Amino acid sequence: MSVITYRQALRDTLRAEMLRDDDVLLLGEEIGLFEGSYKITEGLLNEFGEQRVRDTPISEEGFVGAAVGTAMMGLRPVVELMTINFSLIAVDQIINHAAKVYGMFGGQTSVPMVIRTPGGGGQQLGATHSQNIELFYAFVPGLKVLAPSSPADAAAMLRAAVRDDDPVMLLENLGLYNSKGEVPDGDESVAEIGRAAVTREGSDITLIGYSRMAAMSLRVAEELAEQDVSVEVVDLRSLRPLDRQTVVDSVRKTGCAVIAEDDWLTYGIGAEVAASIQEGAFDYLDAPVRRVAMAEVPLPYAKPLENAALPSTESITTAVKETLSAVGKRVG
Amino acid sequence: MADTAKAKGGGTAKSTGGRRRSRKDSTTPAAGGTTPGVADEKPDVLLDYYRRMVLVRRFEERTGQAYTQARIGGYCHLNLGEEATVVGLMDALRERDYLYTNYRDHGYAILKGMSPRRVMAELYGRSDGVAKGWGGSMHMYDTEARMLGGYGIVGGQLPLATGAALAVTYRGGDEVVMCQMGDGTTNIGAWHESLNLASLWNLPIVYTIVNNFTGMGTSVDASSAEPDLYKRGSAFRIEGVRVDGRDVLAVRDAAADVVEKARSEQRPYILECTSHRLKGHSVVDPAKYRTEEQVAEARANDPVAAFEQHLEKAGVLTEEKKKEISDAVKEEVADAADFAENSPSPDVSTLFDYTYATPVANESRRMPADPVFAE
Ligand SMILES: Cc1ncc(C[n+]2csc(CCOP(=O)(O)OP(=O)(O)O)c2C)c(N)n1
């Protein structure tokens, strides 16, 4: 076992996949000479050269679309979009093209490409640079959308994404890049796309999250364990396909659920999860499903406002405690 | 008027081929050097340009400091090295003209008429900031000063500025819109689409490219197939001019020329100002991708130092005057920082005040832990 950062896990895996398969090439702004805005591609230009680590101009629509084209030719492009906010420039190529080519042409040509991109608020970047718009992509059939919460998952999911024959969005998180976790030495595991994970077992309540919120949920569960509350944590991991069964199985066991999401509440990821719980575990529910999400505003720059708008361990804990008291379980 | 290079709309830009480097007019800022012809200028005007350049310099240095001390958060991009460009451009605009910029906007904001105090307060995320602490470094805005925003999405300002110019013609006004951007921005789709619209619709707009030869760590050579950026309007029959952006007088002249032409002819223009970035892309960027020569070249071409020396040689700037300006600017910047420091943070109760301009039924005012249905 080694303890490495989420960033390191991504970087090492990218490198290993490039060594394994010559068809893997990287495209993106500042990934070469600059070594990546968040240093995920550090050293890769030096090692693999310009042909395989291609710095692009600031032309998101152009290079994402070009990646679709190279993938249609059988290559395996891994595109870095500096942040998910800039994916909006490329949204036509992602949704109208990457996601459609396979089906629209009757299954003749798959599009084996990966788009890696970080999201996440909390960095005081203001309204256009702090959005969690994973929903836009999770909404679209034809795309696979992964959101790892730990270094081990980041590696296993990136491996899976590169080897997958469909377009995969790998959603990273600015708030997780420096987080550390154990990764088995020589790990070659490939995540199964479309599977959630129970990352902590418990019996009182199910706490569901993904990406940063899954990591935060684990912390909340640990803290509440000291107050004799047994929280089961489900990490969604894959936003599309969505593993409803794992969620529902957990809620059938615990009888209540809180969903923590970094996006906006109305129509957000949590809405879909809550609907699934209602459909799959209605008879088991002892309390309404609660969602903890970002306040529904364009995210402000000023720190006190931004802090107030974002979900936190405190707000998740509050929702968990209130849900438990609604079902008659005492806390602390 | 100092040297400028020109590209006529409709295609004097030569068709090019062969290797990248040979396709280019030059790999360094435009000819003209940093020794402006000051002979014909009024000393007061020159000293005022100098004062403004020093103001931008000191303001940005202070900003960098405050950022390092975590008084300022988020991304923070400075105008260091671009002072002559900022001063020259803003001098060419009339008060009633409109300005759109990218996120590297502090100097423009101040010189378009926003108070340094309120710009600094915005950087600090305080309630007296120009955007009440909602925007931060990248998003200065002031309707009265007709600074219609710094924008953090590369190229985002281009269609907006184009639309503002459409509104000007719609109302029969005689204002001009200046749309500032960096060199890297000329590769985004919005550039091509905006230029086409502006030319098609005969809009009074000047697309101003501040060419510091790098977008983050990517050189113009590595990102632009036509590295002579002022020629890139030729596909849309938009005339372009390149000027030495380190020369405040040259920038002012070239800018005044295209701004007044845009006004009288009701046509779009492109103005390219070449300069060097003195520091990294943003305050946190150590700019390791730059060679020592590049760093040395940027330092040697510091526009503030060059103008200072030139004014001294010309006898316009005396030791006494220099000190007077330096002290006044220092005080103005310190005052701005004090003001920012003492301005309160926006109250959390204002969190939902700016989602919609109109009251609306069922608007969500839910904090993260609030249930959807309160009991
Ligand atoms: C659509 C979009 N893509 C990428 C970015 C990230 N980014 C911010 S600034 C920048 C470089 C822009 O360079 P340039 O236009 O030359 O302006 P300069 O920073 O030199 O003023 C990049 C790639 C962004 N903000 N928006």
GROMACS .gro file of C-alpha atoms in nm, chain B:
model
  375
  333MET     CA    1   0.306   5.881  -3.459
  334ALA     CA    2   0.512   5.578  -3.377
  335ASP     CA    3   0.550   5.284  -3.607
  336THR     CA    4   0.252   5.066  -3.659
  337ALA     CA    5   0.196   4.771  -3.883
  338LYS     CA    6  -0.127   4.757  -4.076
  339ALA     CA    7  -0.334   4.489  -4.235
  340LYS     CA    8  -0.608   4.600  -4.470
  341GLY     CA    9  -0.937   4.425  -4.450
  342GLY     CA   10  -1.001   4.224  -4.761
  343GLY     CA   11  -0.659   4.078  -4.771
  344THR     CA   12  -0.328   4.258  -4.776
  345ALA     CA   13  -0.228   3.998  -4.522
  346LYS     CA   14  -0.011   3.779  -4.741
  347SER     CA   15  -0.114   3.425  -4.794
  348THR     CA   16   0.133   3.223  -4.605
  349GLY     CA   17   0.278   2.878  -4.607
  350GLY     CA   18   0.581   2.692  -4.491
  351ARG     CA   19   0.713   2.681  -4.141
  352ARG     CA   20   0.553   2.866  -3.859
  353ARG     CA   21   0.828   3.107  -3.771
  354SER     CA   22   0.882   3.232  -4.122
  355ARG     CA   23   0.516   3.326  -4.145
  356LYS     CA   24   0.552   3.595  -3.893
  357ASP     CA   25   0.630   3.966  -3.904
  358SER     CA   26   0.841   3.942  -3.592
  359THR     CA   27   0.872   3.734  -3.283
  360THR     CA   28   0.907   4.025  -3.045
  361PRO     CA   29   0.691   4.328  -2.985
  362ALA     CA   30   0.636   4.553  -3.283
  363ALA     CA   31   0.906   4.788  -3.398
  364GLY     CA   32   0.907   5.130  -3.242
  365GLY     CA   33   1.108   5.056  -2.932
  366THR     CA   34   1.041   5.204  -2.596
  367THR     CA   35   1.160   5.556  -2.673
  368PRO     CA   36   0.854   5.754  -2.760
  369GLY     CA   37   0.880   6.086  -2.933
  370VAL     CA   38   0.794   6.323  -2.653
  371ALA     CA   39   0.901   6.643  -2.825
  372ASP     CA   40   0.553   6.737  -2.945
  373GLU     CA   41   0.379   6.656  -2.622
  374LYS     CA   42   0.277   6.887  -2.341
  375PRO     CA   43   0.480   6.809  -2.028
  376ASP     CA   44   0.166   6.795  -1.816
  377VAL     CA   45   0.015   6.531  -2.040
  378LEU     CA   46   0.332   6.325  -2.031
  379LEU     CA   47   0.357   6.350  -1.655
  380ASP     CA   48  -0.003   6.247  -1.622
  381TYR     CA   49   0.057   5.939  -1.837
  382TYR     CA   50   0.355   5.860  -1.623
  383ARG     CA   51   0.151   5.905  -1.307
  384ARG     CA   52  -0.118   5.670  -1.436
  385MET     CA   53   0.137   5.408  -1.537
  386VAL     CA   54   0.292   5.425  -1.192
  387LEU     CA   55  -0.054   5.403  -1.037
  388VAL     CA   56  -0.132   5.080  -1.223
  389ARG     CA   57   0.212   4.944  -1.135
  390ARG     CA   58   0.183   5.017  -0.763
  391PHE     CA   59  -0.178   4.908  -0.747
  392GLU     CA   60  -0.091   4.574  -0.902
  393GLU     CA   61   0.212   4.526  -0.682
  394ARG     CA   62  -0.003   4.590  -0.379
  395THR     CA   63  -0.264   4.351  -0.515
  396GLY     CA   64  -0.003   4.080  -0.559
  397GLN     CA   65   0.112   4.135  -0.202
  398ALA     CA   66  -0.239   4.122  -0.061
  399TYR     CA   67  -0.302   3.803  -0.257
  400THR     CA   68   0.009   3.642  -0.116
  401GLN     CA   69  -0.113   3.739   0.232
  402ALA     CA   70  -0.447   3.574   0.152
  403ARG     CA   71  -0.636   3.904   0.176
  404ILE     CA   72  -0.747   3.835  -0.181
  405GLY     CA   73  -0.869   3.496  -0.301
  406GLY     CA   74  -0.959   3.314  -0.620
  407TYR     CA   75  -0.765   3.377  -0.938
  408CYS     CA   76  -0.576   3.702  -0.967
  409HIS     CA   77  -0.420   3.828  -1.292
  410LEU     CA   78  -0.216   4.146  -1.297
  411ASN     CA   79  -0.143   4.413  -1.558
  412LEU     CA   80   0.230   4.424  -1.469
  413GLY     CA   81   0.422   4.496  -1.788
  414GLU     CA   82   0.110   4.618  -1.967
  415GLU     CA   83   0.087   4.961  -1.804
  416ALA     CA   84   0.167   5.157  -2.119
  417THR     CA   85  -0.099   4.967  -2.308
  418VAL     CA   86  -0.362   5.016  -2.040
  419VAL     CA   87  -0.291   5.388  -2.010
  420GLY     CA   88  -0.273   5.448  -2.385
  421LEU     CA   89  -0.594   5.260  -2.456
  422MET     CA   90  -0.795   5.421  -2.181
  423ASP     CA   91  -0.671   5.765  -2.281
  424ALA     CA   92  -0.801   5.710  -2.634
  425LEU     CA   93  -1.152   5.627  -2.520
  426ARG     CA   94  -1.395   5.906  -2.448
  427GLU     CA   95  -1.591   5.898  -2.128
  428ARG     CA   96  -1.904   5.791  -2.307
  429ASP     CA   97  -1.736   5.500  -2.483
  430TYR     CA   98  -1.788   5.151  -2.351
  431LEU     CA   99  -1.534   4.897  -2.240
  432TYR     CA  100  -1.537   4.520  -2.207
  433THR     CA  101  -1.228   4.333  -2.091
  434ASN     CA  102  -1.103   3.994  -1.991
  435TYR     CA  103  -1.020   3.901  -1.631
  436ARG     CA  104  -0.692   4.095  -1.635
  437ASP     CA  105  -0.893   4.402  -1.560
  438HIS     CA  106  -0.777   4.600  -1.256
  439GLY     CA  107  -0.583   4.868  -1.442
  440TYR     CA  108  -0.856   4.917  -1.699
  441ALA     CA  109  -1.118   4.947  -1.428
  442ILE     CA  110  -0.929   5.223  -1.251
  443LEU     CA  111  -0.840   5.415  -1.563
  444LYS     CA  112  -1.190   5.389  -1.708
  445GLY     CA  113  -1.301   5.582  -1.403
  446MET     CA  114  -1.360   5.344  -1.116
  447SER     CA  115  -1.210   5.445  -0.784
  448PRO     CA  116  -0.905   5.246  -0.674
  449ARG     CA  117  -1.071   5.214  -0.335
  450ARG     CA  118  -1.371   5.031  -0.470
  451VAL     CA  119  -1.163   4.819  -0.706
  452MET     CA  120  -0.943   4.713  -0.414
  453ALA     CA  121  -1.250   4.650  -0.199
  454GLU     CA  122  -1.379   4.418  -0.471
  455LEU     CA  123  -1.048   4.235  -0.470
  456TYR     CA  124  -1.089   4.191  -0.095
  457GLY     CA  125  -1.444   4.065  -0.149
  458ARG     CA  126  -1.594   4.346   0.058
  459SER     CA  127  -1.934   4.507   0.042
  460ASP     CA  128  -1.795   4.839  -0.087
  461GLY     CA  129  -1.640   4.665  -0.386
  462VAL     CA  130  -1.760   4.758  -0.733
  463ALA     CA  131  -1.957   4.433  -0.748
  464LYS     CA  132  -2.028   4.427  -0.373
  465GLY     CA  133  -1.784   4.140  -0.332
  466TRP     CA  134  -1.968   3.912  -0.569
  467GLY     CA  135  -1.724   3.932  -0.859
  468GLY     CA  136  -1.368   3.943  -0.729
  469SER     CA  137  -1.057   4.011  -0.932
  470MET     CA  138  -1.185   3.887  -1.264
  471HIS     CA  139  -1.518   4.067  -1.261
  472MET     CA  140  -1.491   4.445  -1.228
  473TYR     CA  141  -1.801   4.626  -1.346
  474ASP     CA  142  -1.937   4.978  -1.327
  475THR     CA  143  -2.229   5.102  -1.532
  476GLU     CA  144  -2.147   5.466  -1.467
  477ALA     CA  145  -1.789   5.435  -1.581
  478ARG     CA  146  -1.921   5.240  -1.880
  479MET     CA  147  -1.691   4.954  -1.793
  480LEU     CA  148  -1.925   4.671  -1.878
  481GLY     CA  149  -1.724   4.402  -1.720
  482GLY     CA  150  -1.419   4.190  -1.683
  483TYR     CA  151  -1.498   3.833  -1.783
  484GLY     CA  152  -1.334   3.512  -1.669
  485ILE     CA  153  -1.443   3.287  -1.951
  486VAL     CA  154  -1.192   3.334  -2.230
  487GLY     CA  155  -1.369   3.505  -2.520
  488GLY     CA  156  -1.692   3.543  -2.326
  489GLN     CA  157  -1.678   3.920  -2.356
  490LEU     CA  158  -1.651   3.922  -2.736
  491PRO     CA  159  -2.012   3.850  -2.833
  492LEU     CA  160  -2.133   4.074  -2.549
  493ALA     CA  161  -1.923   4.368  -2.667
  494THR     CA  162  -2.044   4.306  -3.021
  495GLY     CA  163  -2.401   4.320  -2.899
  496ALA     CA  164  -2.333   4.640  -2.708
  497ALA     CA  165  -2.208   4.794  -3.033
  498LEU     CA  166  -2.526   4.676  -3.202
  499ALA     CA  167  -2.726   4.855  -2.931
  500VAL     CA  168  -2.526   5.173  -2.993
  501THR     CA  169  -2.611   5.170  -3.364
  502TYR     CA  170  -2.969   5.073  -3.290
  503ARG     CA  171  -3.006   5.389  -3.086
  504GLY     CA  172  -2.812   5.598  -3.333
  505GLY     CA  173  -2.549   5.683  -3.071
  506ASP     CA  174  -2.193   5.784  -3.147
  507GLU     CA  175  -2.023   5.579  -2.878
  508VAL     CA  176  -1.760   5.321  -2.956
  509VAL     CA  177  -1.719   4.989  -2.779
  510MET     CA  178  -1.371   4.869  -2.701
  511CYS     CA  179  -1.338   4.496  -2.644
  512GLN     CA  180  -1.008   4.403  -2.483
  513MET     CA  181  -0.873   4.048  -2.486
  514GLY     CA  182  -0.548   3.854  -2.474
  515ASP     CA  183  -0.365   3.696  -2.766
  516GLY     CA  184  -0.481   3.347  -2.678
  517THR     CA  185  -0.841   3.456  -2.710
  518THR     CA  186  -0.818   3.494  -3.084
  519ASN     CA  187  -0.840   3.116  -3.115
  520ILE     CA  188  -1.179   3.069  -2.961
  521GLY     CA  189  -1.487   3.030  -3.176
  522ALA     CA  190  -1.648   3.343  -3.034
  523TRP     CA  191  -1.371   3.552  -3.190
  524HIS     CA  192  -1.454   3.442  -3.542
  525GLU     CA  193  -1.827   3.465  -3.492
  526SER     CA  194  -1.810   3.809  -3.331
  527LEU     CA  195  -1.587   3.951  -3.603
  528ASN     CA  196  -1.817   3.825  -3.872
  529LEU     CA  197  -2.120   3.981  -3.707
  530ALA     CA  198  -1.949   4.311  -3.642
  531SER     CA  199  -1.834   4.342  -4.001
  532LEU     CA  200  -2.164   4.227  -4.145
  533TRP     CA  201  -2.358   4.469  -3.928
  534ASN     CA  202  -2.112   4.759  -3.953
  535LEU     CA  203  -2.062   4.799  -3.581
  536PRO     CA  204  -1.849   5.067  -3.413
  537ILE     CA  205  -1.625   4.839  -3.212
  538VAL     CA  206  -1.252   4.804  -3.163
  539TYR     CA  207  -1.134   4.455  -3.080
  540THR     CA  208  -0.817   4.516  -2.887
  541ILE     CA  209  -0.569   4.235  -2.853
  542VAL     CA  210  -0.319   4.275  -2.572
  543ASN     CA  211  -0.051   4.053  -2.712
  544ASN     CA  212   0.190   3.954  -2.439
  545PHE     CA  213   0.292   3.658  -2.657
  546THR     CA  214   0.161   3.404  -2.409
  547GLY     CA  215  -0.175   3.269  -2.300
  548MET     CA  216  -0.091   3.104  -1.969
  549GLY     CA  217   0.214   2.903  -2.078
  550THR     CA  218   0.135   2.878  -2.449
  551SER     CA  219   0.311   3.104  -2.694
  552VAL     CA  220   0.135   3.274  -2.981
  553ASP     CA  221   0.353   3.073  -3.219
  554ALA     CA  222   0.231   2.750  -3.070
  555SER     CA  223  -0.134   2.844  -3.071
  556SER     CA  224  -0.211   3.073  -3.361
  557ALA     CA  225  -0.171   2.962  -3.722
  558GLU     CA  226  -0.159   3.330  -3.816
  559PRO     CA  227   0.065   3.468  -3.545
  560ASP     CA  228   0.034   3.823  -3.679
  561LEU     CA  229  -0.283   3.867  -3.487
  562TYR     CA  230  -0.380   4.205  -3.631
  563LYS     CA  231  -0.422   4.032  -3.966
  564ARG     CA  232  -0.677   3.790  -3.838
  565GLY     CA  233  -0.966   4.015  -3.932
  566SER     CA  234  -0.885   3.990  -4.299
  567ALA     CA  235  -1.124   3.699  -4.343
  568PHE     CA  236  -1.397   3.939  -4.233
  569ARG     CA  237  -1.269   4.250  -4.411
  570ILE     CA  238  -1.176   4.410  -4.082
  571GLU     CA  239  -0.869   4.630  -4.088
  572GLY     CA  240  -0.608   4.564  -3.824
  573VAL     CA  241  -0.321   4.760  -3.674
  574ARG     CA  242  -0.029   4.647  -3.462
  575VAL     CA  243   0.144   4.883  -3.226
  576ASP     CA  244   0.420   4.862  -2.968
  577GLY     CA  245   0.224   4.825  -2.648
  578ARG     CA  246   0.519   4.931  -2.435
  579ASP     CA  247   0.502   5.280  -2.583
  580VAL     CA  248   0.223   5.474  -2.423
  581LEU     CA  249   0.217   5.745  -2.690
  582ALA     CA  250   0.215   5.498  -2.975
  583VAL     CA  251  -0.069   5.307  -2.814
  584ARG     CA  252  -0.265   5.624  -2.752
  585ASP     CA  253  -0.221   5.742  -3.111
  586ALA     CA  254  -0.305   5.410  -3.269
  587ALA     CA  255  -0.600   5.360  -3.039
  588ALA     CA  256  -0.735   5.712  -3.091
  589ASP     CA  257  -0.704   5.658  -3.463
  590VAL     CA  258  -0.903   5.334  -3.477
  591VAL     CA  259  -1.152   5.445  -3.214
  592GLU     CA  260  -1.233   5.762  -3.409
  593LYS     CA  261  -1.248   5.569  -3.736
  594ALA     CA  262  -1.481   5.314  -3.582
  595ARG     CA  263  -1.694   5.607  -3.468
  596SER     CA  264  -1.704   5.801  -3.793
  597GLU     CA  265  -1.714   5.509  -4.033
  598GLN     CA  266  -1.932   5.285  -3.816
  599ARG     CA  267  -1.696   4.997  -3.879
  600PRO     CA  268  -1.514   4.744  -3.660
  601TYR     CA  269  -1.135   4.760  -3.622
  602ILE     CA  270  -0.867   4.542  -3.471
  603LEU     CA  271  -0.588   4.688  -3.263
  604GLU     CA  272  -0.302   4.471  -3.147
  605CYS     CA  273  -0.073   4.600  -2.870
  606THR     CA  274   0.241   4.400  -2.808
  607SER     CA  275   0.413   4.385  -2.473
  608HIS     CA  276   0.560   4.148  -2.219
  609ARG     CA  277   0.412   4.001  -1.909
  610LEU     CA  278   0.647   4.083  -1.622
  611LYS     CA  279   0.520   3.800  -1.405
  612GLY     CA  280   0.339   3.469  -1.447
  613HIS     CA  281  -0.010   3.428  -1.587
  614SER     CA  282  -0.161   3.479  -1.244
  615VAL     CA  283  -0.011   3.563  -0.908
  616VAL     CA  284   0.036   3.195  -0.821
  617ASP     CA  285   0.205   3.103  -1.151
  618PRO     CA  286   0.584   3.084  -1.110
  619ALA     CA  287   0.611   3.085  -1.492
  620LYS     CA  288   0.864   2.804  -1.498
  621TYR     CA  289   0.798   2.755  -1.870
  622ARG     CA  290   0.972   3.082  -1.949
  623THR     CA  291   1.339   3.084  -2.036
  624GLU     CA  292   1.585   3.308  -1.857
  625GLU     CA  293   1.626   3.511  -2.174
  626GLN     CA  294   1.255   3.571  -2.193
  627VAL     CA  295   1.242   3.687  -1.834
  628ALA     CA  296   1.543   3.911  -1.889
  629GLU     CA  297   1.389   4.053  -2.205
  630ALA     CA  298   1.066   4.134  -2.026
  631ARG     CA  299   1.257   4.307  -1.746
  632ALA     CA  300   1.472   4.500  -1.990
  633ASN     CA  301   1.158   4.619  -2.163
  634ASP     CA  302   0.974   4.733  -1.855
  635PRO     CA  303   0.751   5.008  -1.997
  636VAL     CA  304   0.729   5.205  -1.673
  637ALA     CA  305   1.105   5.221  -1.625
  638ALA     CA  306   1.157   5.303  -1.992
  639PHE     CA  307   0.909   5.589  -1.991
  640GLU     CA  308   1.051   5.719  -1.668
  641GLN     CA  309   1.404   5.725  -1.804
  642HIS     CA  310   1.287   5.883  -2.123
  643LEU     CA  311   1.103   6.161  -1.945
  644GLU     CA  312   1.404   6.218  -1.726
  645LYS     CA  313   1.633   6.247  -2.024
  646ALA     CA  314   1.393   6.483  -2.192
  647GLY     CA  315   1.397   6.695  -1.879
  648VAL     CA  316   1.024   6.655  -1.823
  649LEU     CA  317   1.054   6.445  -1.513
  650THR     CA  318   1.270   6.597  -1.242
  651GLU     CA  319   1.378   6.414  -0.928
  652GLU     CA  320   1.141   6.632  -0.736
  653LYS     CA  321   0.846   6.563  -0.962
  654LYS     CA  322   0.921   6.193  -0.958
  655LYS     CA  323   0.913   6.186  -0.581
  656GLU     CA  324   0.596   6.389  -0.574
  657ILE     CA  325   0.423   6.146  -0.809
  658SER     CA  326   0.562   5.846  -0.632
  659ASP     CA  327   0.443   5.972  -0.293
  660ALA     CA  328   0.100   6.064  -0.420
  661VAL     CA  329   0.051   5.727  -0.586
  662LYS     CA  330   0.180   5.542  -0.284
  663GLU     CA  331  -0.069   5.725  -0.071
  664GLU     CA  332  -0.354   5.659  -0.312
  665VAL     CA  333  -0.280   5.288  -0.317
  666ALA     CA  334  -0.234   5.268   0.059
  667ASP     CA  335  -0.561   5.452   0.100
  668ALA     CA  336  -0.732   5.204  -0.134
  669ALA     CA  337  -0.595   4.912   0.066
  670ASP     CA  338  -0.703   5.072   0.396
  671PHE     CA  339  -1.045   5.134   0.257
  672ALA     CA  340  -1.072   4.772   0.144
  673GLU     CA  341  -0.942   4.644   0.474
  674ASN     CA  342  -1.202   4.841   0.667
  675SER     CA  343  -1.496   4.769   0.443
  676PRO     CA  344  -1.727   4.503   0.588
  677SER     CA  345  -1.776   4.165   0.423
  678PRO     CA  346  -2.112   4.128   0.254
  679ASP     CA  347  -2.371   4.000   0.495
  680VAL     CA  348  -2.484   3.641   0.449
  681SER     CA  349  -2.843   3.765   0.453
  682THR     CA  350  -2.776   3.913   0.106
  683LEU     CA  351  -2.701   3.571  -0.044
  684PHE     CA  352  -3.024   3.558  -0.241
  685ASP     CA  353  -3.042   3.923  -0.342
  686TYR     CA  354  -2.891   3.895  -0.686
  687THR     CA  355  -3.016   3.576  -0.845
  688TYR     CA  356  -3.300   3.751  -1.025
  689ALA     CA  357  -3.358   4.117  -1.100
  690THR     CA  358  -3.729   4.080  -1.034
  691PRO     CA  359  -3.919   3.927  -0.744
  692VAL     CA  360  -4.042   3.586  -0.846
  693ALA     CA  361  -4.275   3.333  -0.689
  694ASN     CA  362  -4.119   3.018  -0.550
  695GLU     CA  363  -3.763   3.140  -0.585
  696SER     CA  364  -3.543   2.912  -0.380
  697ARG     CA  365  -3.397   3.080  -0.075
  698ARG     CA  366  -3.286   2.759   0.083
  699MET     CA  367  -2.959   2.729   0.270
  700PRO     CA  368  -2.774   2.398   0.225
  701ALA     CA  369  -2.916   2.232   0.538
  702ASP     CA  370  -3.274   2.357   0.495
  703PRO     CA  371  -3.537   2.099   0.412
  704VAL     CA  372  -3.737   2.144   0.092
  705PHE     CA  373  -4.062   2.161   0.286
  706ALA     CA  374  -4.033   2.336   0.618
  707GLU     CA  375  -4.274   2.207   0.877
   0.00000   0.00000   0.00000
